[in-house]
Structure formats: C-alpha cells, structure tokens
Amino acid sequence: EVQLVESGGGLIQPGGSLRLSCAASGVTVSRHYMSWVRQAPGKGLEWVSIIYGSGSTFYADSVRGRFTISRDNSKNTLYLQMNNLRADDTAVYYCSLYYYRMPYWGQGTLVTVSS
Amino acid sequence: EIVLTQSPATLSLSPGERATLSCRASQTFTNTYLAWYQQKPGRAPRVLIYTSSTRATGIPDRFSGSGSGTDFTLTISRLEPEDFAVYYCQHYGDSQISFGQGTRLEIK
C-alpha cells in the first residue's frame, strides 16, 4: 500500500526558511513523478512543484527561485526547501505521487508564515 | 499552462438526486490525465477518479467520470449525505499540474 507522510511544517517568520519532508512507503520514489501542492486557508488547491523520475523539476511562478524540490532515493523521501518565505506562503502543503497514473496524497503539513 | 474552469461554483441538491459537475480545459489535453477529488473541511483531498474515468480503489460506483479533449464531467448518480463536499478537477502528467477552482456541493 502506498503511503505518504509529510513533516516539517510549523510557524516561521517572514524571510525565513523551512524544509518539508515527505516519507514514502510501499513505493520507490525514484521511479515515479511526485509533486507538492498547497492550500491556503479557505482557498483552493495550488500546484507548487514537480519532480520526475529523471530528476527534471518544474515550479509554479509564485515559488520559482525561492523553493527547491528534491528527493533522497536512499531514504525514499521527497523534500521541499522553502526560502525567503512570505505571508502568502501560509498553507497546508501536501505531497503527492503518481503511481501508474493514479495519484496518491499525504495528509499534509501546515506552514504558517507570520511575525 | 492549461487552465481548468469548473462549473457551477456551487451546486445545491437534495440527497437522492443526481449531480453533474463540469470541468473545462483551456486547451486540449495530450493525454487523459484528468482526476477528480472530494475534499471535506480539515481533510486532505480524496481521489475519486483518475485518467478521466477510472474509479480509485474503494470509491462507490455512484461516482463516475467521463470526457476527453477539453470537456470532462463528474457524475454522482444518487447523492448520499456524505457526498456533500467540495470537488476539484486536476490535470497532471505534464510539466505543470493545474487544478480547477472547485465546485461546492451543498444540501438544498
């Protein structure tokens, strides 16, 4: 069974950095593309970034240059390094994996950017 | 970038009725990687349908998806009380992922 567990969220001041993790089980992350999606309070779903099995990465305009997606194949874990955080980055962050075209999602981790 | 537009924004129906939710893309998909999600307050999105018409594991058969090209539909054949929630469509399998803005299905 594919399971994804996010961690690393919390309260951070504007301009600060945070690294989110997404630990996968039941699947090998390096073989499938994975993404981060976020949801601001009371808002819809917003795609953030994607990484393919090849290692190619893509970003939404709102985070390009500030966020970096990566993975550690030995730990079977996906990461999102978030720098220069702003108030409008406040959201629940979800990781997702596309396993033979079926999406799997974690339960999310809350990031709050506030002074 | 493919923009997804969902309609209606809000749908008011009664239990037992049929619900039809629409998702229209700004350009034709090169694949059929269109998913539908249900989300309840405080919960992660739950995948209902993927590749436009394949039901995810454990999803009741009252949920069905259809469509291709630029027009996709989620149909709930007979609404149960637990079906009232927000529904999102998603395009994936490309260098970008996009979501519709959501349809709120509320009890009439």
PDB file of C-alpha atoms in Angstrom:
ATOM      1  CA  GLU A   1       0.000   0.000   0.000  1.00  0.00           C
ATOM      2  CA  VAL A   2       1.331   3.409  -0.980  1.00  0.00           C
ATOM      3  CA  GLN A   3       1.606   5.814   1.949  1.00  0.00           C
ATOM      4  CA  LEU A   4       2.980   9.346   2.081  1.00  0.00           C
ATOM      5  CA  VAL A   5       3.695  11.172   5.338  1.00  0.00           C
ATOM      6  CA  GLU A   6       4.634  14.858   5.351  1.00  0.00           C
ATOM      7  CA  SER A   7       6.525  16.602   8.141  1.00  0.00           C
ATOM      8  CA  GLY A   8       8.494  19.762   8.798  1.00  0.00           C
ATOM      9  CA  GLY A   9       5.739  22.356   8.900  1.00  0.00           C
ATOM     10  CA  GLY A  10       5.435  24.980  11.594  1.00  0.00           C
ATOM     11  CA  LEU A  11       5.455  28.675  12.404  1.00  0.00           C
ATOM     12  CA  ILE A  12       8.186  30.679  10.686  1.00  0.00           C
ATOM     13  CA  GLN A  13       8.876  34.405  10.386  1.00  0.00           C
ATOM     14  CA  PRO A  14       8.729  36.196   7.030  1.00  0.00           C
ATOM     15  CA  GLY A  15      12.029  35.838   5.216  1.00  0.00           C
ATOM     16  CA  GLY A  16      12.811  32.576   6.985  1.00  0.00           C
ATOM     17  CA  SER A  17      13.445  29.076   5.604  1.00  0.00           C
ATOM     18  CA  LEU A  18      11.841  25.716   6.173  1.00  0.00           C
ATOM     19  CA  ARG A  19      12.325  22.250   4.731  1.00  0.00           C
ATOM     20  CA  LEU A  20       9.361  19.941   4.304  1.00  0.00           C
ATOM     21  CA  SER A  21       9.767  16.173   4.032  1.00  0.00           C
ATOM     22  CA  CYS A  22       7.509  13.523   2.543  1.00  0.00           C
ATOM     23  CA  ALA A  23       8.398   9.963   3.512  1.00  0.00           C
ATOM     24  CA  ALA A  24       7.067   7.317   1.166  1.00  0.00           C
ATOM     25  CA  SER A  25       6.364   3.650   1.827  1.00  0.00           C
ATOM     26  CA  GLY A  26       5.045   0.912  -0.441  1.00  0.00           C
ATOM     27  CA  VAL A  27       6.592   2.593  -3.468  1.00  0.00           C
ATOM     28  CA  THR A  28      10.018   3.638  -4.771  1.00  0.00           C
ATOM     29  CA  VAL A  29      10.015   7.411  -5.180  1.00  0.00           C
ATOM     30  CA  SER A  30      12.727   7.474  -7.839  1.00  0.00           C
ATOM     31  CA  ARG A  31      10.502   5.560 -10.261  1.00  0.00           C
ATOM     32  CA  HIS A  32       7.544   7.935 -10.244  1.00  0.00           C
ATOM     33  CA  TYR A  33       6.910  11.634 -10.516  1.00  0.00           C
ATOM     34  CA  MET A  34       5.963  13.470  -7.370  1.00  0.00           C
ATOM     35  CA  SER A  35       4.693  16.924  -6.617  1.00  0.00           C
ATOM     36  CA  TRP A  36       3.929  19.415  -3.874  1.00  0.00           C
ATOM     37  CA  VAL A  37       0.536  21.091  -3.743  1.00  0.00           C
ATOM     38  CA  ARG A  38      -0.589  23.687  -1.222  1.00  0.00           C
ATOM     39  CA  GLN A  39      -3.856  25.050   0.053  1.00  0.00           C
ATOM     40  CA  ALA A  40      -4.082  28.424   1.747  1.00  0.00           C
ATOM     41  CA  PRO A  41      -6.726  28.788   4.476  1.00  0.00           C
ATOM     42  CA  GLY A  42     -10.187  28.813   2.914  1.00  0.00           C
ATOM     43  CA  LYS A  43      -8.787  28.633  -0.617  1.00  0.00           C
ATOM     44  CA  GLY A  44      -8.460  26.076  -3.395  1.00  0.00           C
ATOM     45  CA  LEU A  45      -5.610  23.778  -4.345  1.00  0.00           C
ATOM     46  CA  GLU A  46      -2.460  25.303  -5.866  1.00  0.00           C
ATOM     47  CA  TRP A  47       0.273  23.287  -7.538  1.00  0.00           C
ATOM     48  CA  VAL A  48       3.773  24.214  -6.279  1.00  0.00           C
ATOM     49  CA  SER A  49       6.395  21.956  -7.862  1.00  0.00           C
ATOM     50  CA  ILE A  50       7.000  18.619  -9.564  1.00  0.00           C
ATOM     51  CA  ILE A  51       9.970  16.260  -9.905  1.00  0.00           C
ATOM     52  CA  TYR A  52      10.131  13.475 -12.449  1.00  0.00           C
ATOM     53  CA  GLY A  53      11.878  10.124 -12.184  1.00  0.00           C
ATOM     54  CA  SER A  54      14.551  11.543 -14.474  1.00  0.00           C
ATOM     55  CA  GLY A  55      15.189  14.293 -11.925  1.00  0.00           C
ATOM     56  CA  SER A  56      13.684  17.076 -14.030  1.00  0.00           C
ATOM     57  CA  THR A  57      11.964  19.713 -11.922  1.00  0.00           C
ATOM     58  CA  PHE A  58       9.362  22.391 -12.579  1.00  0.00           C
ATOM     59  CA  TYR A  59       7.905  25.158 -10.424  1.00  0.00           C
ATOM     60  CA  ALA A  60       4.892  27.425 -10.241  1.00  0.00           C
ATOM     61  CA  ASP A  61       5.706  31.057 -10.995  1.00  0.00           C
ATOM     62  CA  SER A  62       4.781  32.021  -7.415  1.00  0.00           C
ATOM     63  CA  VAL A  63       7.634  29.977  -5.894  1.00  0.00           C
ATOM     64  CA  ARG A  64      10.269  29.755  -8.640  1.00  0.00           C
ATOM     65  CA  GLY A  65      13.632  30.922  -7.354  1.00  0.00           C
ATOM     66  CA  ARG A  66      12.596  30.541  -3.695  1.00  0.00           C
ATOM     67  CA  PHE A  67      11.573  26.860  -3.409  1.00  0.00           C
ATOM     68  CA  THR A  68      13.574  23.775  -4.388  1.00  0.00           C
ATOM     69  CA  ILE A  69      12.156  20.282  -4.790  1.00  0.00           C
ATOM     70  CA  SER A  70      14.452  17.307  -4.360  1.00  0.00           C
ATOM     71  CA  ARG A  71      14.463  13.706  -3.257  1.00  0.00           C
ATOM     72  CA  ASP A  72      16.758  11.309  -1.416  1.00  0.00           C
ATOM     73  CA  ASN A  73      16.398   7.917  -3.053  1.00  0.00           C
ATOM     74  CA  SER A  74      18.243   6.166  -0.208  1.00  0.00           C
ATOM     75  CA  LYS A  75      15.655   7.483   2.256  1.00  0.00           C
ATOM     76  CA  ASN A  76      12.749   7.189  -0.192  1.00  0.00           C
ATOM     77  CA  THR A  77      11.835  10.744   0.732  1.00  0.00           C
ATOM     78  CA  LEU A  78      10.760  13.871  -1.131  1.00  0.00           C
ATOM     79  CA  TYR A  79      11.719  17.341   0.080  1.00  0.00           C
ATOM     80  CA  LEU A  80      10.690  20.934  -0.436  1.00  0.00           C
ATOM     81  CA  GLN A  81      13.228  23.535   0.617  1.00  0.00           C
ATOM     82  CA  MET A  82      11.429  26.845   1.092  1.00  0.00           C
ATOM     83  CA  ASN A  83      13.466  30.046   1.366  1.00  0.00           C
ATOM     84  CA  ASN A  84      12.527  33.702   1.713  1.00  0.00           C
ATOM     85  CA  LEU A  85       9.077  32.753   2.944  1.00  0.00           C
ATOM     86  CA  ARG A  86       6.246  35.265   2.700  1.00  0.00           C
ATOM     87  CA  ALA A  87       2.894  35.571   4.437  1.00  0.00           C
ATOM     88  CA  ASP A  88       1.128  34.348   1.306  1.00  0.00           C
ATOM     89  CA  ASP A  89       3.049  31.061   1.519  1.00  0.00           C
ATOM     90  CA  THR A  90       0.920  30.188   4.558  1.00  0.00           C
ATOM     91  CA  ALA A  91      -0.874  26.973   3.649  1.00  0.00           C
ATOM     92  CA  VAL A  92      -1.223  23.268   4.200  1.00  0.00           C
ATOM     93  CA  TYR A  93       1.372  21.587   1.998  1.00  0.00           C
ATOM     94  CA  TYR A  94       0.591  18.189   0.514  1.00  0.00           C
ATOM     95  CA  CYS A  95       2.918  15.843  -1.304  1.00  0.00           C
ATOM     96  CA  SER A  96       1.560  13.574  -3.978  1.00  0.00           C
ATOM     97  CA  LEU A  97       2.892  10.695  -6.033  1.00  0.00           C
ATOM     98  CA  TYR A  98       1.591   9.461  -9.366  1.00  0.00           C
ATOM     99  CA  TYR A  99       1.764   5.672  -9.316  1.00  0.00           C
ATOM    100  CA  TYR A 100       0.929   4.272 -12.749  1.00  0.00           C
ATOM    101  CA  ARG A 101      -1.228   7.338 -13.387  1.00  0.00           C
ATOM    102  CA  MET A 102      -3.134   7.107 -10.101  1.00  0.00           C
ATOM    103  CA  PRO A 103      -2.488   9.990  -7.654  1.00  0.00           C
ATOM    104  CA  TYR A 104      -1.694   9.303  -4.007  1.00  0.00           C
ATOM    105  CA  TRP A 105      -1.637  12.110  -1.446  1.00  0.00           C
ATOM    106  CA  GLY A 106      -0.343  12.567   2.055  1.00  0.00           C
ATOM    107  CA  GLN A 107      -2.294  14.171   4.893  1.00  0.00           C
ATOM    108  CA  GLY A 108      -0.469  17.489   4.679  1.00  0.00           C
ATOM    109  CA  THR A 109       1.664  19.671   6.925  1.00  0.00           C
ATOM    110  CA  LEU A 110       0.765  23.228   7.933  1.00  0.00           C
ATOM    111  CA  VAL A 111       3.173  26.085   7.281  1.00  0.00           C
ATOM    112  CA  THR A 112       2.368  29.415   8.898  1.00  0.00           C
ATOM    113  CA  VAL A 113       4.438  32.448   7.939  1.00  0.00           C
ATOM    114  CA  SER A 114       3.898  35.211  10.457  1.00  0.00           C
ATOM    115  CA  SER A 115       5.830  37.571  12.707  1.00  0.00           C
TER     116      SER A 115
ATOM    117  CA  GLU B   1      -0.305  26.270 -18.974  1.00  0.00           C
ATOM    118  CA  ILE B   2      -3.666  24.530 -19.023  1.00  0.00           C
ATOM    119  CA  VAL B   3      -6.362  26.425 -17.114  1.00  0.00           C
ATOM    120  CA  LEU B   4      -9.249  24.382 -15.733  1.00  0.00           C
ATOM    121  CA  THR B   5     -12.637  26.014 -15.181  1.00  0.00           C
ATOM    122  CA  GLN B   6     -15.193  24.212 -13.048  1.00  0.00           C
ATOM    123  CA  SER B   7     -18.917  24.843 -13.126  1.00  0.00           C
ATOM    124  CA  PRO B   8     -21.073  25.532 -11.358  1.00  0.00           C
ATOM    125  CA  ALA B   9     -19.229  27.155  -8.448  1.00  0.00           C
ATOM    126  CA  THR B  10     -21.974  25.936  -6.102  1.00  0.00           C
ATOM    127  CA  LEU B  11     -24.499  23.184  -6.665  1.00  0.00           C
ATOM    128  CA  SER B  12     -27.483  22.829  -4.332  1.00  0.00           C
ATOM    129  CA  LEU B  13     -29.175  19.432  -4.443  1.00  0.00           C
ATOM    130  CA  SER B  14     -31.021  17.014  -2.179  1.00  0.00           C
ATOM    131  CA  PRO B  15     -29.968  13.502  -1.150  1.00  0.00           C
ATOM    132  CA  GLY B  16     -31.063  11.006  -3.776  1.00  0.00           C
ATOM    133  CA  GLU B  17     -30.683  13.470  -6.656  1.00  0.00           C
ATOM    134  CA  ARG B  18     -28.151  13.254  -9.473  1.00  0.00           C
ATOM    135  CA  ALA B  19     -25.191  15.651  -9.525  1.00  0.00           C
ATOM    136  CA  THR B  20     -23.322  16.673 -12.654  1.00  0.00           C
ATOM    137  CA  LEU B  21     -20.081  18.657 -12.231  1.00  0.00           C
ATOM    138  CA  SER B  22     -18.209  20.117 -15.183  1.00  0.00           C
ATOM    139  CA  CYS B  23     -14.507  20.795 -15.764  1.00  0.00           C
ATOM    140  CA  ARG B  24     -13.439  22.599 -18.936  1.00  0.00           C
ATOM    141  CA  ALA B  25      -9.823  22.943 -20.054  1.00  0.00           C
ATOM    142  CA  SER B  26      -8.367  25.948 -21.879  1.00  0.00           C
ATOM    143  CA  GLN B  27      -6.708  23.630 -24.394  1.00  0.00           C
ATOM    144  CA  THR B  28      -6.939  20.026 -25.467  1.00  0.00           C
ATOM    145  CA  PHE B  29      -5.074  17.534 -23.321  1.00  0.00           C
ATOM    146  CA  THR B  30      -2.395  15.449 -24.972  1.00  0.00           C
ATOM    147  CA  ASN B  31      -3.301  12.686 -22.532  1.00  0.00           C
ATOM    148  CA  THR B  32      -6.331  11.809 -20.404  1.00  0.00           C
ATOM    149  CA  TYR B  33      -4.660  12.540 -17.092  1.00  0.00           C
ATOM    150  CA  LEU B  34      -7.652  14.198 -15.506  1.00  0.00           C
ATOM    151  CA  ALA B  35      -8.504  13.447 -11.889  1.00  0.00           C
ATOM    152  CA  TRP B  36     -11.397  14.356  -9.630  1.00  0.00           C
ATOM    153  CA  TYR B  37     -11.085  14.876  -5.872  1.00  0.00           C
ATOM    154  CA  GLN B  38     -13.501  15.252  -2.990  1.00  0.00           C
ATOM    155  CA  GLN B  39     -12.488  17.390  -0.044  1.00  0.00           C
ATOM    156  CA  LYS B  40     -14.191  17.821   3.301  1.00  0.00           C
ATOM    157  CA  PRO B  41     -13.253  20.516   5.864  1.00  0.00           C
ATOM    158  CA  GLY B  42      -9.953  19.871   7.589  1.00  0.00           C
ATOM    159  CA  ARG B  43      -9.209  16.828   5.458  1.00  0.00           C
ATOM    160  CA  ALA B  44      -6.821  16.085   2.624  1.00  0.00           C
ATOM    161  CA  PRO B  45      -8.316  15.729  -0.848  1.00  0.00           C
ATOM    162  CA  ARG B  46      -9.518  12.225  -1.630  1.00  0.00           C
ATOM    163  CA  VAL B  47      -9.030  10.951  -5.156  1.00  0.00           C
ATOM    164  CA  LEU B  48     -12.261   9.708  -6.706  1.00  0.00           C
ATOM    165  CA  ILE B  49     -11.463   9.361 -10.408  1.00  0.00           C
ATOM    166  CA  TYR B  50      -8.199   9.318 -12.384  1.00  0.00           C
ATOM    167  CA  THR B  51      -7.378   9.152 -16.109  1.00  0.00           C
ATOM    168  CA  SER B  52     -10.759  10.799 -16.664  1.00  0.00           C
ATOM    169  CA  SER B  53     -12.922   7.748 -15.961  1.00  0.00           C
ATOM    170  CA  THR B  54     -11.147   5.206 -13.716  1.00  0.00           C
ATOM    171  CA  ARG B  55     -12.567   4.952 -10.211  1.00  0.00           C
ATOM    172  CA  ALA B  56      -9.958   4.867  -7.470  1.00  0.00           C
ATOM    173  CA  THR B  57      -9.837   1.933  -5.079  1.00  0.00           C
ATOM    174  CA  GLY B  58     -12.786   1.871  -2.686  1.00  0.00           C
ATOM    175  CA  ILE B  59     -14.810   4.576  -4.433  1.00  0.00           C
ATOM    176  CA  PRO B  60     -18.525   3.706  -4.727  1.00  0.00           C
ATOM    177  CA  ASP B  61     -19.861   3.113  -8.213  1.00  0.00           C
ATOM    178  CA  ARG B  62     -22.306   6.012  -7.892  1.00  0.00           C
ATOM    179  CA  PHE B  63     -19.290   8.174  -8.804  1.00  0.00           C
ATOM    180  CA  SER B  64     -18.364   8.189 -12.491  1.00  0.00           C
ATOM    181  CA  GLY B  65     -16.139  10.296 -14.701  1.00  0.00           C
ATOM    182  CA  SER B  66     -16.264  10.953 -18.414  1.00  0.00           C
ATOM    183  CA  GLY B  67     -14.955  13.251 -21.095  1.00  0.00           C
ATOM    184  CA  SER B  68     -11.987  13.923 -23.329  1.00  0.00           C
ATOM    185  CA  GLY B  69     -10.374  16.789 -25.180  1.00  0.00           C
ATOM    186  CA  THR B  70     -11.406  19.866 -23.236  1.00  0.00           C
ATOM    187  CA  ASP B  71     -14.655  18.813 -21.515  1.00  0.00           C
ATOM    188  CA  PHE B  72     -14.836  16.499 -18.531  1.00  0.00           C
ATOM    189  CA  THR B  73     -17.679  15.556 -16.207  1.00  0.00           C
ATOM    190  CA  LEU B  74     -18.035  14.020 -12.765  1.00  0.00           C
ATOM    191  CA  THR B  75     -21.425  12.448 -12.162  1.00  0.00           C
ATOM    192  CA  ILE B  76     -22.790  11.280  -8.825  1.00  0.00           C
ATOM    193  CA  SER B  77     -25.776   9.146  -9.728  1.00  0.00           C
ATOM    194  CA  ARG B  78     -27.661   9.346  -6.436  1.00  0.00           C
ATOM    195  CA  LEU B  79     -26.402  11.651  -3.720  1.00  0.00           C
ATOM    196  CA  GLU B  80     -25.748  10.298  -0.253  1.00  0.00           C
ATOM    197  CA  PRO B  81     -25.491  12.632   2.791  1.00  0.00           C
ATOM    198  CA  GLU B  82     -21.712  12.089   2.948  1.00  0.00           C
ATOM    199  CA  ASP B  83     -21.245  13.315  -0.651  1.00  0.00           C
ATOM    200  CA  PHE B  84     -21.794  16.978   0.208  1.00  0.00           C
ATOM    201  CA  ALA B  85     -18.313  18.488  -0.017  1.00  0.00           C
ATOM    202  CA  VAL B  86     -16.040  20.453  -2.358  1.00  0.00           C
ATOM    203  CA  TYR B  87     -14.915  18.787  -5.586  1.00  0.00           C
ATOM    204  CA  TYR B  88     -11.821  19.642  -7.624  1.00  0.00           C
ATOM    205  CA  CYS B  89     -10.628  18.535 -11.024  1.00  0.00           C
ATOM    206  CA  GLN B  90      -6.911  18.259 -11.765  1.00  0.00           C
ATOM    207  CA  HIS B  91      -4.775  17.900 -14.863  1.00  0.00           C
ATOM    208  CA  TYR B  92      -1.476  16.075 -14.329  1.00  0.00           C
ATOM    209  CA  GLY B  93       1.137  14.191 -16.298  1.00  0.00           C
ATOM    210  CA  ASP B  94       2.653  17.301 -17.825  1.00  0.00           C
ATOM    211  CA  SER B  95       5.430  19.682 -16.824  1.00  0.00           C
ATOM    212  CA  GLN B  96       2.795  21.578 -14.852  1.00  0.00           C
ATOM    213  CA  ILE B  97      -0.137  20.469 -12.797  1.00  0.00           C
ATOM    214  CA  SER B  98      -3.313  22.521 -12.676  1.00  0.00           C
ATOM    215  CA  PHE B  99      -6.493  22.486 -10.622  1.00  0.00           C
ATOM    216  CA  GLY B 100      -9.958  23.827 -11.150  1.00  0.00           C
ATOM    217  CA  GLN B 101     -11.229  26.338  -8.613  1.00  0.00           C
ATOM    218  CA  GLY B 102     -13.653  23.808  -7.131  1.00  0.00           C
ATOM    219  CA  THR B 103     -17.393  23.133  -7.018  1.00  0.00           C
ATOM    220  CA  ARG B 104     -19.134  23.238  -3.651  1.00  0.00           C
ATOM    221  CA  LEU B 105     -21.890  20.645  -3.461  1.00  0.00           C
ATOM    222  CA  GLU B 106     -24.311  21.678  -0.749  1.00  0.00           C
ATOM    223  CA  ILE B 107     -27.512  20.286   0.663  1.00  0.00           C
ATOM    224  CA  LYS B 108     -30.621  22.006  -0.645  1.00  0.00           C
TER     225      LYS B 108
END
